[in-house]
Tab-separated table of C-alpha atoms in Angstrom:
chain	number	residue	atom	x	y	z
A	27	MET	CA	179.402	51.245	77.870
A	28	SER	CA	177.141	51.470	80.702
A	29	SER	CA	174.911	48.437	81.293
A	30	GLY	CA	175.492	47.308	78.601
A	31	HIS	CA	174.057	49.511	76.253
A	32	HIS	CA	175.858	51.020	73.676
A	33	ILE	CA	175.696	55.031	73.741
A	34	ILE	CA	176.102	56.507	70.593
A	35	SER	CA	178.019	59.610	70.829
A	36	PHE	CA	177.307	62.892	69.678
A	37	ARG	CA	179.997	62.969	66.567
A	38	THR	CA	178.880	59.734	65.334
A	39	LEU	CA	175.606	61.547	64.825
A	40	VAL	CA	175.982	64.448	63.621
A	41	LEU	CA	178.091	62.895	60.831
A	42	THR	CA	175.690	59.902	60.183
A	43	PHE	CA	173.642	62.822	59.614
A	44	SER	CA	175.519	64.374	57.380
A	45	SER	CA	176.518	62.443	55.420
A	46	LEU	CA	172.863	61.479	54.903
A	47	LEU	CA	172.757	65.530	53.329
A	48	PHE	CA	175.355	65.039	51.511
A	49	LEU	CA	173.805	61.524	49.374
A	50	THR	CA	170.812	63.828	49.638
A	51	VAL	CA	172.498	66.314	47.178
A	52	LEU	CA	173.829	63.693	45.101
A	53	THR	CA	171.091	61.939	44.069
A	54	VAL	CA	169.603	64.713	42.962
A	55	VAL	CA	172.287	65.961	41.001
A	56	ALA	CA	173.126	61.775	39.281
A	57	ALA	CA	169.429	63.180	38.888
A	58	LEU	CA	170.266	66.324	36.299
A	59	PHE	CA	172.292	63.844	33.624
A	60	ASP	CA	170.675	61.177	31.901
A	61	PHE	CA	172.585	57.634	31.429
A	62	SER	CA	169.942	56.479	30.066
A	63	HIS	CA	171.890	55.117	26.730
A	64	LEU	CA	173.720	52.967	29.240
A	65	ASN	CA	170.957	50.726	29.443
A	66	LEU	CA	173.051	48.001	31.542
A	67	TRP	CA	170.768	44.949	30.611
A	68	LEU	CA	170.180	45.834	26.896
A	69	PRO	CA	170.761	42.274	26.164
A	70	TRP	CA	167.989	40.726	28.322
A	71	LYS	CA	165.564	44.352	26.245
A	72	ILE	CA	165.185	45.339	30.190
A	73	ASN	CA	164.331	49.358	29.925
A	74	LEU	CA	164.264	50.115	33.615
A	75	GLY	CA	166.190	53.972	32.921
A	76	GLY	CA	169.591	53.246	31.935
A	77	LEU	CA	171.852	53.691	34.633
A	78	ASN	CA	170.219	55.967	36.050
A	79	ILE	CA	168.944	53.867	38.429
A	80	VAL	CA	171.453	52.161	38.909
A	81	VAL	CA	173.134	55.298	40.512
A	82	ALA	CA	170.071	56.138	42.161
A	83	LEU	CA	170.011	52.826	44.068
A	84	LEU	CA	173.570	52.809	44.871
A	85	ILE	CA	172.848	56.151	46.558
A	86	ALA	CA	169.576	54.713	47.963
A	87	SER	CA	171.406	51.832	49.731
A	88	SER	CA	174.801	53.411	51.172
A	89	LYS	CA	171.794	55.452	52.619
A	90	ALA	CA	170.153	52.979	54.145
A	91	ALA	CA	172.962	51.158	55.249
A	92	LEU	CA	174.115	54.560	57.444
A	93	VAL	CA	170.895	54.460	59.143
A	94	VAL	CA	171.021	50.660	59.977
A	95	LEU	CA	174.144	50.884	60.754
A	96	PHE	CA	174.476	53.605	62.817
A	97	PHE	CA	171.460	55.855	63.361
A	98	MET	CA	170.226	51.890	64.659
A	99	GLY	CA	173.277	51.210	65.977
A	100	LEU	CA	173.092	47.981	64.549
A	101	ARG	CA	177.025	47.859	64.623
A	102	TRP	CA	176.950	47.859	68.171
A	103	ASP	CA	173.967	45.218	68.378
A	104	LYS	CA	173.654	41.801	69.812
A	105	PRO	CA	173.915	39.284	67.103
A	106	LEU	CA	170.891	37.870	66.556
A	107	ASN	CA	169.725	40.881	66.031
A	108	ILE	CA	171.881	41.500	63.151
A	109	VAL	CA	171.483	37.513	61.150
A	110	ILE	CA	168.302	38.891	62.300
A	111	PHE	CA	168.209	42.031	59.547
A	112	LEU	CA	170.330	40.048	57.459
A	113	SER	CA	168.464	37.280	56.842
A	114	ASN	CA	165.735	39.409	56.650
A	115	LEU	CA	167.787	40.582	53.041
A	116	LEU	CA	168.372	37.658	51.788
A	117	ILE	CA	164.240	36.457	51.837
A	118	LEU	CA	163.790	39.733	49.904
A	119	PHE	CA	166.723	39.731	48.006
A	120	ILE	CA	164.774	35.529	47.104
A	121	PHE	CA	161.680	37.247	46.212
A	122	PHE	CA	162.503	39.504	44.164
A	123	THR	CA	164.907	37.170	42.205
A	124	ILE	CA	162.282	34.597	41.645
A	125	THR	CA	159.836	37.183	40.488
A	126	LEU	CA	161.803	38.870	38.267
A	127	ALA	CA	163.286	36.239	37.457
A	128	ASP	CA	159.869	34.915	36.379
A	129	VAL	CA	158.325	38.169	34.623
A	130	TRP	CA	162.155	39.199	33.203
A	131	PHE	CA	163.165	36.178	31.158
A	132	ARG	CA	160.069	34.905	30.605
A	133	ASP	CA	160.349	35.413	26.065
A	134	VAL	CA	164.000	33.510	26.737
A	135	ALA	CA	162.653	30.472	28.630
A	136	ASP	CA	160.119	29.917	26.068
A	137	PRO	CA	160.389	32.049	22.909
A	138	ILE	CA	157.068	30.411	21.453
A	139	ASP	CA	154.873	32.594	23.973
A	140	ALA	CA	156.976	35.257	24.137
A	141	GLN	CA	153.979	37.475	22.712
A	142	ILE	CA	152.473	40.899	23.971
A	143	ILE	CA	149.465	40.690	26.378
A	144	PRO	CA	146.862	43.374	25.113
A	145	PHE	CA	146.957	46.324	27.887
A	146	GLU	CA	143.437	47.649	27.897
A	147	SER	CA	143.480	50.581	29.285
A	148	PRO	CA	142.126	51.590	31.839
A	149	THR	CA	140.615	55.024	30.678
A	150	GLN	CA	139.405	53.703	27.153
A	151	LYS	CA	136.288	52.212	27.602
A	152	VAL	CA	136.383	49.291	26.898
A	153	ALA	CA	134.556	48.627	23.065
A	154	PRO	CA	132.096	45.158	23.314
B	8	MET	CA	165.434	67.310	89.621
B	9	SER	CA	163.218	63.861	89.247
B	10	THR	CA	161.937	63.419	92.867
B	11	ASN	CA	158.704	61.468	91.785
B	12	LEU	CA	160.298	58.898	88.949
B	13	ALA	CA	158.230	56.484	88.101
B	14	LEU	CA	159.786	53.227	88.354
B	15	HIS	CA	159.682	51.043	86.095
B	16	LYS	CA	159.457	47.262	87.268
B	17	VAL	CA	160.630	44.306	85.040
B	18	GLY	CA	158.094	41.919	83.999
B	19	HIS	CA	158.110	39.502	86.142
B	20	HIS	CA	158.583	36.241	83.650
B	21	PHE	CA	161.732	37.881	82.809
B	22	ARG	CA	165.274	37.596	85.108
B	23	SER	CA	166.696	40.888	85.363
B	24	ALA	CA	165.900	44.012	83.097
B	25	GLU	CA	168.729	43.287	80.740
B	26	GLU	CA	166.918	40.357	79.462
B	27	GLU	CA	163.928	42.353	79.603
B	28	PHE	CA	165.851	44.894	77.213
B	29	GLU	CA	167.069	42.542	74.255
B	30	SER	CA	163.798	41.072	74.652
B	31	ALA	CA	162.092	43.513	73.364
B	32	LYS	CA	164.697	44.747	70.632
B	33	LEU	CA	164.143	40.992	69.188
B	34	GLY	CA	161.341	41.686	69.193
B	35	THR	CA	161.263	44.468	67.547
B	36	TRP	CA	163.244	43.985	64.533
B	37	LEU	CA	161.347	41.038	64.248
B	38	PHE	CA	158.692	43.126	63.749
B	39	LEU	CA	160.626	46.004	61.949
B	40	ALA	CA	162.440	42.998	59.165
B	41	THR	CA	157.951	41.743	58.752
B	42	GLU	CA	157.809	45.429	57.865
B	43	ILE	CA	160.326	45.590	55.247
B	44	LEU	CA	159.217	41.940	53.458
B	45	LEU	CA	155.091	44.267	53.804
B	46	PHE	CA	157.043	47.086	51.508
B	47	GLY	CA	159.417	44.432	49.909
B	48	GLY	CA	156.104	43.782	48.103
B	49	LEU	CA	155.290	46.585	46.759
B	50	PHE	CA	159.192	47.759	45.411
B	51	CYS	CA	159.266	44.103	44.092
B	52	ALA	CA	155.788	45.196	42.258
B	53	TYR	CA	157.349	48.464	40.980
B	54	LEU	CA	160.079	47.101	39.374
B	55	VAL	CA	157.664	44.200	37.559
B	56	PHE	CA	155.757	46.982	36.162
B	57	ARG	CA	158.593	49.661	35.696
B	58	SER	CA	160.107	47.540	33.522
B	59	MET	CA	156.981	46.910	31.432
B	60	TYR	CA	155.761	50.124	31.035
B	61	PRO	CA	159.056	52.303	30.972
B	62	GLN	CA	157.979	55.087	29.245
B	63	ALA	CA	154.265	55.536	31.210
B	64	PHE	CA	156.832	55.676	34.130
B	65	ALA	CA	159.118	58.457	32.877
B	66	GLU	CA	155.842	60.339	31.807
B	67	ALA	CA	154.085	59.711	34.900
B	68	SER	CA	157.297	61.005	37.540
B	69	ALA	CA	157.543	63.238	35.272
B	70	HIS	CA	153.933	65.352	36.881
B	71	LEU	CA	155.811	64.781	40.324
B	72	ASN	CA	157.015	67.487	42.039
B	73	TRP	CA	160.551	67.028	42.638
B	74	LYS	CA	161.717	69.541	44.816
B	75	MET	CA	158.198	68.312	47.823
B	76	GLY	CA	159.987	65.203	47.495
B	77	ALA	CA	163.660	66.443	48.387
B	78	LEU	CA	161.624	68.336	51.199
B	79	ASN	CA	160.424	65.778	51.712
B	80	THR	CA	163.311	63.805	52.395
B	81	LEU	CA	165.448	66.611	54.393
B	82	VAL	CA	163.054	67.079	56.605
B	83	LEU	CA	162.438	62.933	57.368
B	84	ILE	CA	166.541	62.886	57.421
B	85	THR	CA	166.814	65.870	59.819
B	86	SER	CA	163.683	63.993	62.314
B	87	SER	CA	166.038	60.795	62.142
B	88	PHE	CA	168.669	62.507	63.314
B	89	THR	CA	167.115	64.429	66.140
B	90	MET	CA	165.146	60.777	67.504
B	91	ALA	CA	168.769	59.160	67.999
B	92	TRP	CA	169.905	61.553	69.550
B	93	ALA	CA	166.490	61.653	71.698
B	94	VAL	CA	167.334	57.755	72.246
B	95	ARG	CA	171.413	59.063	73.658
B	96	LEU	CA	169.893	61.716	76.113
B	97	SER	CA	167.097	59.663	77.234
B	98	GLN	CA	169.952	56.637	78.088
B	99	LEU	CA	171.896	60.250	79.888
B	100	GLY	CA	168.944	60.665	81.395
B	101	ASP	CA	168.797	64.494	80.325
B	102	LYS	CA	164.912	64.582	81.072
B	103	LYS	CA	165.212	68.566	79.214
B	104	LYS	CA	166.644	68.014	76.126
B	105	LEU	CA	164.499	64.176	75.637
B	106	ILE	CA	161.477	66.012	75.568
B	107	LEU	CA	163.152	69.209	72.954
B	108	THR	CA	164.302	66.293	70.432
B	109	LEU	CA	161.400	64.453	70.475
B	110	ALA	CA	158.772	67.417	70.246
B	111	ILE	CA	160.894	68.564	67.044
B	112	THR	CA	161.638	64.903	65.087
B	113	LEU	CA	157.355	65.253	65.855
B	114	ILE	CA	157.534	68.147	64.151
B	115	CYS	CA	159.322	67.039	61.365
B	116	ALA	CA	156.533	64.299	61.766
B	117	GLY	CA	153.856	67.085	60.739
B	118	ILE	CA	155.784	69.322	58.303
B	119	PHE	CA	155.966	65.509	55.859
B	120	MET	CA	152.580	65.390	56.441
B	121	VAL	CA	151.508	68.416	55.645
B	122	VAL	CA	154.095	68.184	52.096
B	123	LYS	CA	151.853	64.722	51.289
B	124	TYR	CA	148.722	67.144	52.179
B	125	PHE	CA	149.779	69.156	49.553
B	126	GLU	CA	151.138	66.974	46.995
B	127	TYR	CA	148.142	64.491	47.074
B	128	THR	CA	145.566	67.049	47.103
B	129	HIS	CA	147.472	68.615	44.006
B	130	LYS	CA	146.563	65.505	42.297
B	131	ILE	CA	143.062	65.036	43.527
B	132	HIS	CA	143.143	68.088	41.101
B	133	GLU	CA	144.623	66.973	38.785
B	134	GLY	CA	142.310	62.859	38.863
B	135	THR	CA	145.949	62.019	38.434
B	136	LEU	CA	144.730	58.976	41.095
B	137	TRP	CA	145.037	55.197	40.079
B	138	ALA	CA	143.411	53.513	37.651
B	139	GLY	CA	139.424	53.785	37.775
B	140	ALA	CA	139.649	57.369	39.153
B	141	PHE	CA	142.608	58.758	36.886
B	142	THR	CA	140.723	61.374	34.704
B	143	ALA	CA	143.658	64.015	34.418
B	144	GLN	CA	143.490	64.368	30.082
B	145	GLY	CA	146.749	64.978	27.991
B	146	PHE	CA	148.781	61.437	29.031
B	147	SER	CA	150.272	60.228	25.884
B	148	ASP	CA	150.403	57.041	28.000
B	149	PRO	CA	147.847	54.553	28.868
B	150	ARG	CA	149.582	53.239	31.072
B	151	VAL	CA	149.488	56.148	33.181
B	152	PRO	CA	147.033	55.145	36.209
B	153	THR	CA	149.365	51.899	37.211
B	154	PHE	CA	152.333	54.047	38.460
B	155	PHE	CA	149.913	56.684	40.483
B	156	GLY	CA	148.588	53.494	41.563
B	157	LEU	CA	151.815	52.362	43.170
B	158	TYR	CA	152.151	55.920	43.954
B	159	PHE	CA	149.313	56.377	45.778
B	160	LEU	CA	150.088	52.768	47.355
B	161	MET	CA	153.609	53.218	48.602
B	162	THR	CA	153.164	56.752	50.031
B	163	GLY	CA	149.884	55.903	51.206
B	164	LEU	CA	151.407	53.079	52.775
B	165	HIS	CA	153.648	54.693	54.179
B	166	GLY	CA	152.761	58.199	55.547
B	167	LEU	CA	149.885	55.489	57.758
B	168	HIS	CA	153.661	54.623	59.001
B	169	VAL	CA	154.621	57.991	59.285
B	170	VAL	CA	150.834	58.713	61.327
B	171	ILE	CA	151.508	55.665	63.435
B	172	GLY	CA	155.055	57.130	64.343
B	173	MET	CA	153.648	60.361	64.624
B	174	GLY	CA	151.911	59.543	67.735
B	175	LEU	CA	153.670	56.870	69.832
B	176	ILE	CA	156.466	60.352	69.639
B	177	LEU	CA	153.346	61.747	71.104
B	178	TRP	CA	153.389	59.433	73.820
B	179	LEU	CA	157.331	59.147	74.340
B	180	ILE	CA	157.262	63.074	75.616
B	181	ILE	CA	153.725	62.305	77.548
B	182	LYS	CA	155.795	59.281	79.545
B	183	THR	CA	159.288	62.085	79.385
B	184	GLY	CA	157.065	64.148	80.971
B	185	LYS	CA	155.330	62.051	83.899
B	186	ASN	CA	159.525	60.627	84.672
B	187	HIS	CA	158.586	56.517	83.458
B	188	PHE	CA	162.581	57.033	81.717
B	189	SER	CA	165.182	56.694	82.882
B	190	PRO	CA	169.065	55.626	82.178
B	191	GLU	CA	167.764	52.133	84.034
B	192	TYR	CA	165.091	52.195	81.696
B	193	PHE	CA	164.324	53.720	78.488
B	194	THR	CA	163.009	50.424	76.268
B	195	PRO	CA	159.943	52.574	74.455
B	196	VAL	CA	162.320	55.301	73.427
B	197	GLU	CA	164.416	53.172	71.729
B	198	MET	CA	162.115	50.756	70.299
B	199	VAL	CA	160.055	53.624	68.404
B	200	GLY	CA	163.170	55.180	67.146
B	201	LEU	CA	164.047	51.738	65.654
B	202	TYR	CA	160.519	52.243	63.671
B	203	TRP	CA	161.155	55.966	63.635
B	204	HIS	CA	164.235	54.628	61.674
B	205	LEU	CA	162.613	52.644	59.878
B	206	VAL	CA	160.273	54.698	58.370
B	207	ASP	CA	163.228	57.339	57.043
B	208	LEU	CA	164.199	53.701	55.264
B	209	ILE	CA	161.634	53.322	53.284
B	210	TRP	CA	161.167	56.956	52.192
B	211	ILE	CA	164.972	56.944	51.257
B	212	PHE	CA	163.899	54.955	48.313
B	213	LEU	CA	160.992	56.139	47.343
B	214	PHE	CA	162.038	59.355	46.804
B	215	PRO	CA	164.418	58.366	43.816
B	216	LEU	CA	161.820	56.346	42.806
B	217	LEU	CA	159.143	57.843	42.168
B	218	TYR	CA	160.312	61.459	42.107
B	219	LEU	CA	163.586	61.033	40.086
B	220	ILE	CA	162.633	58.743	37.480
B	221	SER	CA	162.156	61.431	33.950
B	222	GLY	CA	165.931	64.088	35.548
B	223	VAL	CA	165.235	66.933	36.805
B	224	LYS	CA	164.805	70.603	35.786
B	225	LEU	CA	166.348	72.791	38.120
């Protein structure tokens, strides 16, 4: 470390790169299998494609963590920058939770209003 | 070698080069935070619509070519690697290799946009566009255009970021050629690097969410 800057070693870069390549292959291989019958959200009747999207997002999150920690060097960064990134994730989490809590659980909270709103296809002409 | 080194002058409102660098990095991270929230809104919309119309998403996603998406993922990851390498080389002051790695990064970004161009023209030809412009026939679910609307919005905004990134990397190559960077001053290389990694990061999530919904067949 010279003058406070961390120079990421070539070895670390290559290891991160090869891990990212491996995880990309893994996410395609995982998509070869159909886990859609394993639906974790079944109790709430939310259909997001079962376990497939969970596996896909777990792999994507691992890849994202590798990029942020090693390529972006957050692992060696100043605490303030780490706080900014983590609070960013927290804000994102709050945003997702409140929005999806409304959309996904509206009928649980108020079963009387749980009617599917008729959808007009944009490709079909609406009858007058 | 670099006799005509264009020395960087630290801004008068900074006490030291160190303080200037840390300020630039803080600002970049704040900017990237707004970028994550910008794309976060689209990812949230994606989850809302996908849970509302799962069949439409599966049917529409099957019309995307996952091999193109996978190729672009590999291309972007490679460019991220060469960009991170470029930052290291700028810190070490290796001008020749710095220009080379930046050029490879730029070429990878170019390949990404060429693949995207082929995907987009194919979709325009097929008529699988957003609601209002959707003309394709043979889809069973009437909500298929919703998926393509999100597809074009998300990949379009991401593609715009790639194009801006290409401009920034080209600017870095020119500045490197003019000896603007040294182990004492490499701030622009590191900041463009951070931005470029974020562009890669967004694609890492876009690829499985858009292309792999209905599984892949080899």
